[in-house]
GROMACS .gro file of C-alpha atoms in nm:
model
  284
    1MET     CA    1  -0.444   1.752   2.102
    2CYS     CA    2  -0.115   1.638   2.127
    3ASP     CA    3   0.138   1.627   2.449
    4GLY     CA    4  -0.159   1.759   2.610
    5THR     CA    5  -0.181   2.102   2.425
    6LEU     CA    6  -0.327   2.179   2.101
    7ILE     CA    7   0.010   2.347   1.987
    8PRO     CA    8   0.257   2.122   2.157
    9PRO     CA    9   0.637   2.249   2.208
   10LEU     CA   10   0.786   2.211   1.826
   11HIS     CA   11   1.058   2.021   1.872
   12GLY     CA   12   1.198   1.637   1.926
   13LEU     CA   13   0.966   1.327   1.907
   14VAL     CA   14   0.651   1.540   2.003
   15LEU     CA   15   0.699   1.750   1.657
   16VAL     CA   16   0.703   1.428   1.484
   17GLU     CA   17   0.373   1.340   1.640
   18TYR     CA   18   0.224   1.682   1.594
   19ILE     CA   19   0.332   1.669   1.215
   20HIS     CA   20   0.187   1.301   1.195
   21ARG     CA   21  -0.142   1.426   1.331
   22LEU     CA   22  -0.167   1.721   1.070
   23VAL     CA   23  -0.096   1.513   0.807
   24ALA     CA   24  -0.365   1.227   0.944
   25PHE     CA   25  -0.608   1.527   0.963
   26LEU     CA   26  -0.541   1.640   0.604
   27ALA     CA   27  -0.581   1.300   0.463
   28SER     CA   28  -0.899   1.221   0.666
   29VAL     CA   29  -1.017   1.565   0.446
   30LEU     CA   30  -0.875   1.474   0.107
   31ILE     CA   31  -0.940   1.147   0.070
   32PRO     CA   32  -1.372   1.175   0.146
   33VAL     CA   33  -1.342   1.490  -0.083
   34ASN     CA   34  -1.146   1.272  -0.389
   35ALA     CA   35  -1.406   0.963  -0.336
   36ILE     CA   36  -1.682   1.162  -0.331
   37ARG     CA   37  -1.565   1.342  -0.638
   38MET     CA   38  -1.460   1.014  -0.831
   39TRP     CA   39  -1.815   0.903  -0.733
   40TRP     CA   40  -1.984   1.219  -0.875
   41VAL     CA   41  -1.750   1.218  -1.220
   42HIS     CA   42  -1.777   0.848  -1.257
   43ARG     CA   43  -2.152   0.774  -1.148
   44GLY     CA   44  -2.220   0.509  -1.400
   45ASP     CA   45  -1.915   0.334  -1.319
   46ARG     CA   46  -1.993   0.047  -1.058
   47LEU     CA   47  -1.615  -0.015  -1.011
   48VAL     CA   48  -1.523   0.338  -0.917
   49ARG     CA   49  -1.840   0.359  -0.661
   50ARG     CA   50  -1.689   0.058  -0.478
   51LEU     CA   51  -1.344   0.202  -0.458
   52SER     CA   52  -1.487   0.522  -0.331
   53ILE     CA   53  -1.674   0.319  -0.049
   54LEU     CA   54  -1.384   0.119   0.026
   55SER     CA   55  -1.166   0.414   0.065
   56PHE     CA   56  -1.408   0.598   0.308
   57PHE     CA   57  -1.459   0.244   0.499
   58PHE     CA   58  -1.074   0.192   0.528
   59LEU     CA   59  -0.997   0.553   0.642
   60ALA     CA   60  -1.264   0.546   0.925
   61THR     CA   61  -1.125   0.198   1.029
   62GLN     CA   62  -0.763   0.401   1.039
   63VAL     CA   63  -0.922   0.653   1.254
   64VAL     CA   64  -1.073   0.409   1.491
   65LEU     CA   65  -0.774   0.225   1.517
   66GLY     CA   66  -0.522   0.543   1.568
   67ALA     CA   67  -0.788   0.641   1.843
   68LEU     CA   68  -0.798   0.340   2.005
   69ILE     CA   69  -0.393   0.265   2.001
   70VAL     CA   70  -0.348   0.628   2.156
   71VAL     CA   71  -0.658   0.621   2.423
   72LEU     CA   72  -0.633   0.277   2.547
   73VAL     CA   73  -0.250   0.264   2.543
   74LEU     CA   74  -0.265  -0.052   2.337
   75PRO     CA   75   0.030  -0.307   2.316
   76GLY     CA   76   0.260  -0.229   2.050
   77ALA     CA   77   0.214  -0.548   1.827
   78PHE     CA   78  -0.159  -0.404   1.787
   79THR     CA   79  -0.003  -0.115   1.553
   80THR     CA   80   0.085  -0.402   1.298
   81ILE     CA   81  -0.315  -0.412   1.240
   82ASP     CA   82  -0.299  -0.019   1.217
   83VAL     CA   83   0.009  -0.026   0.971
   84GLY     CA   84  -0.179  -0.325   0.762
   85ASN     CA   85  -0.509  -0.154   0.707
   86SER     CA   86  -0.295   0.184   0.594
   87MET     CA   87  -0.144  -0.027   0.345
   88ILE     CA   88  -0.485  -0.175   0.188
   89LEU     CA   89  -0.606   0.201   0.186
   90LEU     CA   90  -0.289   0.292  -0.009
   91GLY     CA   91  -0.397   0.004  -0.227
   92VAL     CA   92  -0.744   0.125  -0.284
   93LEU     CA   93  -0.635   0.463  -0.363
   94ALA     CA   94  -0.396   0.323  -0.612
   95ALA     CA   95  -0.643   0.151  -0.779
   96MET     CA   96  -0.882   0.454  -0.794
   97THR     CA   97  -0.592   0.652  -0.947
   98ALA     CA   98  -0.528   0.329  -1.215
   99VAL     CA   99  -0.908   0.383  -1.283
  100GLY     CA  100  -0.828   0.735  -1.367
  101TRP     CA  101  -0.527   0.724  -1.576
  102ARG     CA  102  -0.718   0.470  -1.758
  103GLU     CA  103  -1.010   0.688  -1.873
  104HIS     CA  104  -0.784   0.926  -1.952
  105ARG     CA  105  -0.574   0.710  -2.163
  106GLN     CA  106  -0.884   0.577  -2.342
  107LEU     CA  107  -0.989   0.956  -2.453
  108LYS     CA  108  -0.701   1.012  -2.614
  109THR     CA  109  -0.713   0.653  -2.817
  110ALA     CA  110  -0.857   0.661  -3.176
  111ASN     CA  111  -0.928   0.310  -3.216
  112LEU     CA  112  -1.053   0.238  -2.870
  113GLU     CA  113  -1.177  -0.125  -2.943
  114GLN     CA  114  -0.867  -0.270  -3.099
  115ASP     CA  115  -0.656  -0.074  -2.811
  116LEU     CA  116  -0.876  -0.269  -2.571
  117ALA     CA  117  -0.851  -0.581  -2.707
  118THR     CA  118  -0.448  -0.573  -2.756
  119ARG     CA  119  -0.413  -0.448  -2.401
  120ALA     CA  120  -0.600  -0.716  -2.257
  121ASN     CA  121  -0.401  -0.956  -2.486
  122ASP     CA  122  -0.041  -0.845  -2.344
  123ALA     CA  123  -0.213  -0.796  -1.972
  124LYS     CA  124  -0.278  -1.194  -1.943
  125PRO     CA  125   0.066  -1.299  -1.884
  126PHE     CA  126   0.118  -1.087  -1.643
  127ARG     CA  127  -0.187  -1.153  -1.409
  128LYS     CA  128   0.011  -1.461  -1.173
  129PRO     CA  129   0.306  -1.258  -1.150
  130VAL     CA  130   0.204  -0.950  -1.033
  131LEU     CA  131  -0.066  -1.105  -0.819
  132TRP     CA  132   0.207  -1.314  -0.662
  133ALA     CA  133   0.425  -0.993  -0.600
  134THR     CA  134   0.123  -0.793  -0.460
  135ALA     CA  135   0.062  -1.082  -0.199
  136THR     CA  136   0.462  -1.136  -0.075
  137ILE     CA  137   0.528  -0.780  -0.065
  138PHE     CA  138   0.182  -0.706   0.139
  139VAL     CA  139   0.282  -0.996   0.377
  140GLN     CA  140   0.651  -0.867   0.392
  141ALA     CA  141   0.522  -0.552   0.537
  142LEU     CA  142   0.320  -0.712   0.796
  143ILE     CA  143   0.594  -0.918   0.907
  144GLY     CA  144   0.796  -0.590   0.897
  145GLY     CA  145   0.552  -0.430   1.107
  146PHE     CA  146   0.492  -0.662   1.350
  147PHE     CA  147   0.894  -0.701   1.395
  148ARG     CA  148   0.920  -0.354   1.456
  149HIS     CA  149   0.575  -0.240   1.663
  150GLY     CA  150   0.590  -0.606   1.849
  151GLY     CA  151   0.925  -0.438   2.020
  152TYR     CA  152   1.122  -0.745   1.867
  153SER     CA  153   1.388  -0.557   1.634
  154GLU     CA  154   1.437  -0.328   1.927
  155ALA     CA  155   1.510  -0.649   2.188
  156LEU     CA  156   1.789  -0.739   1.939
  157TYR     CA  157   1.959  -0.457   2.091
  158GLY     CA  158   1.890  -0.461   2.437
  159GLN     CA  159   1.661  -0.171   2.374
  160ASN     CA  160   1.305  -0.143   2.496
  161ALA     CA  161   1.201   0.228   2.432
  162TYR     CA  162   0.877   0.170   2.211
  163LEU     CA  163   0.698  -0.084   2.408
  164LEU     CA  164   0.799   0.156   2.726
  165SER     CA  165   0.563   0.414   2.518
  166HIS     CA  166   0.288   0.156   2.508
  167HIS     CA  167   0.358   0.104   2.897
  168GLN     CA  168   0.492  -0.245   2.838
  169HIS     CA  169   0.813  -0.322   3.079
  170VAL     CA  170   0.880  -0.670   2.960
  171MET     CA  171   1.151  -0.686   2.698
  172PRO     CA  172   1.051  -0.943   2.426
  173ASN     CA  173   1.241  -1.293   2.396
  174LEU     CA  174   1.566  -1.279   2.225
  175THR     CA  175   1.500  -1.603   2.024
  176VAL     CA  176   1.145  -1.480   1.920
  177SER     CA  177   1.338  -1.154   1.781
  178ILE     CA  178   1.588  -1.359   1.627
  179PHE     CA  179   1.334  -1.592   1.445
  180LEU     CA  180   1.142  -1.294   1.340
  181LEU     CA  181   1.442  -1.135   1.172
  182ILE     CA  182   1.550  -1.449   0.958
  183LEU     CA  183   1.199  -1.473   0.883
  184HIS     CA  184   1.174  -1.125   0.768
  185VAL     CA  185   1.506  -1.134   0.579
  186GLY     CA  186   1.424  -1.449   0.449
  187PHE     CA  187   1.075  -1.348   0.289
  188THR     CA  188   1.303  -1.096   0.099
  189ALA     CA  189   1.371  -1.402  -0.106
  190LEU     CA  190   1.016  -1.454  -0.206
  191VAL     CA  191   0.976  -1.076  -0.293
  192THR     CA  192   1.271  -1.069  -0.459
  193GLY     CA  193   1.155  -1.406  -0.675
  194ALA     CA  194   0.801  -1.235  -0.726
  195VAL     CA  195   0.989  -0.924  -0.868
  196ALA     CA  196   1.220  -1.118  -1.063
  197TRP     CA  197   0.928  -1.305  -1.221
  198VAL     CA  198   0.749  -0.974  -1.314
  199VAL     CA  199   1.070  -0.842  -1.462
  200ILE     CA  200   1.129  -1.170  -1.690
  201VAL     CA  201   0.782  -1.141  -1.804
  202SER     CA  202   0.816  -0.773  -1.861
  203ALA     CA  203   1.146  -0.803  -2.071
  204LYS     CA  204   0.977  -1.086  -2.245
  205GLN     CA  205   0.627  -0.890  -2.364
  206GLY     CA  206   0.824  -0.533  -2.366
  207LYS     CA  207   0.539  -0.436  -2.178
  208TYR     CA  208   0.490  -0.243  -1.841
  209ARG     CA  209   0.847  -0.150  -1.817
  210GLY     CA  210   0.861   0.172  -1.611
  211LEU     CA  211   0.647  -0.004  -1.341
  212SER     CA  212   0.867  -0.319  -1.336
  213ILE     CA  213   1.156  -0.097  -1.328
  214ALA     CA  214   1.017   0.069  -1.034
  215LEU     CA  215   0.967  -0.257  -0.845
  216VAL     CA  216   1.283  -0.356  -0.898
  217GLY     CA  217   1.461   0.004  -0.777
  218LEU     CA  218   1.234   0.025  -0.471
  219LEU     CA  219   1.333  -0.352  -0.369
  220PHE     CA  220   1.724  -0.278  -0.385
  221TYR     CA  221   1.657   0.063  -0.175
  222GLN     CA  222   1.455  -0.158   0.084
  223ILE     CA  223   1.731  -0.428   0.107
  224VAL     CA  224   2.002  -0.134   0.144
  225LEU     CA  225   1.797   0.062   0.385
  226GLY     CA  226   1.715  -0.279   0.576
  227ILE     CA  227   2.066  -0.350   0.613
  228ILE     CA  228   2.138   0.027   0.718
  229THR     CA  229   1.884   0.008   0.963
  230LEU     CA  230   2.018  -0.279   1.114
  231GLN     CA  231   2.359  -0.177   1.128
  232THR     CA  232   2.259   0.147   1.279
  233LYS     CA  233   2.063  -0.029   1.547
  234LEU     CA  234   1.727   0.111   1.419
  235SER     CA  235   1.848   0.484   1.395
  236VAL     CA  236   1.503   0.692   1.360
  237ILE     CA  237   1.621   0.844   1.029
  238SER     CA  238   1.707   0.483   0.868
  239ASP     CA  239   1.388   0.308   1.014
  240THR     CA  240   1.188   0.600   0.894
  241LEU     CA  241   1.334   0.545   0.561
  242HIS     CA  242   1.265   0.166   0.533
  243PHE     CA  243   0.884   0.197   0.652
  244ALA     CA  244   0.850   0.450   0.376
  245GLY     CA  245   0.998   0.254   0.134
  246ALA     CA  246   0.787  -0.031   0.207
  247THR     CA  247   0.477   0.225   0.202
  248ALA     CA  248   0.631   0.301  -0.156
  249LEU     CA  249   0.655  -0.054  -0.267
  250VAL     CA  250   0.282  -0.143  -0.147
  251THR     CA  251   0.177   0.132  -0.330
  252VAL     CA  252   0.328   0.071  -0.653
  253VAL     CA  253   0.238  -0.322  -0.670
  254ALA     CA  254  -0.091  -0.208  -0.586
  255TYR     CA  255  -0.136   0.033  -0.862
  256PHE     CA  256   0.061  -0.205  -1.119
  257LEU     CA  257  -0.170  -0.506  -1.019
  258ALA     CA  258  -0.487  -0.267  -1.072
  259LEU     CA  259  -0.379  -0.167  -1.427
  260VAL     CA  260  -0.327  -0.515  -1.505
  261LEU     CA  261  -0.647  -0.659  -1.376
  262LEU     CA  262  -0.810  -0.335  -1.554
  263ASP     CA  263  -0.666  -0.404  -1.890
  264LEU     CA  264  -0.780  -0.753  -1.865
  265ALA     CA  265  -1.118  -0.661  -1.799
  266SER     CA  266  -1.181  -0.424  -2.037
  267VAL     CA  267  -1.290  -0.617  -2.336
  268ARG     CA  268  -1.556  -0.752  -2.102
  269VAL     CA  269  -1.696  -0.430  -1.998
  270LYS     CA  270  -1.687  -0.304  -2.340
  271VAL     CA  271  -1.909  -0.605  -2.429
  272ARG     CA  272  -2.130  -0.546  -2.147
  273GLU     CA  273  -2.184  -0.152  -2.185
  274LYS     CA  274  -2.264  -0.267  -2.565
  275ARG     CA  275  -2.528  -0.530  -2.453
  276GLU     CA  276  -2.673  -0.292  -2.225
  277LYS     CA  277  -2.716   0.000  -2.473
  278ALA     CA  278  -2.837  -0.244  -2.728
  279LEU     CA  279  -3.109  -0.380  -2.457
  280VAL     CA  280  -3.214  -0.004  -2.368
  281ALA     CA  281  -3.264   0.073  -2.731
  282ALA     CA  282  -3.457  -0.251  -2.797
  283HIS     CA  283  -3.718  -0.140  -2.531
  284SER     CA  284  -3.745   0.216  -2.591
   0.00000   0.00000   0.00000
């Protein structure tokens, strides 16, 4: 149901909400299908099983949060939890993609053990910078989400349309709004520093260059869209593109982190698999 009918008038914001719900329905079908398939194909992989369970869990949480927000008309700031959960879900899906790519890569590698050892050694310098980049980008997304969905960004321009849609009639405090804007902009410096750290390590090591370039490109995009969004007083198009950029940034850095951690753990996993096979052979 949308706007009180199964197929609402397809215009304006009702159309946007209707598309959102249709896409959400598709996601609620495709994510479980993907999880079940990954579980079945990688039955012996504990990591895949755990990621599949997590994708189910965070999807279910997303559905419940969305329903609570709509049915109970919860305060706008509550939507930040919804945003945070969706970002974690994206991170889990990115990790599952990284696992699939790792297997595809290993199938095409002739000397697998040597390749695993080399990749593990190459990944070591990236662990801290990529972890830091992931943490700062995720926190920045939460700050931006709270700034927007708490109505504080609109309050800067004397607007209150978003909070009115949540049946909130009190305008947020302007001082708090300015503080959150400064915090959001200031935190960008931390994100920039983290991404710069990743790029420096990538340039020195000559590894993960594509992902490092993607992070720089998305960060630049976000900064530009953030400025445009403020200059246009939160126009729907620029605001939406800014949020889309945040989503893309979280997804890319989560995929990057998953690849680094997988490369670091690959040798250890291979040794464990050999040990398990040796034990089975000894007892057979």
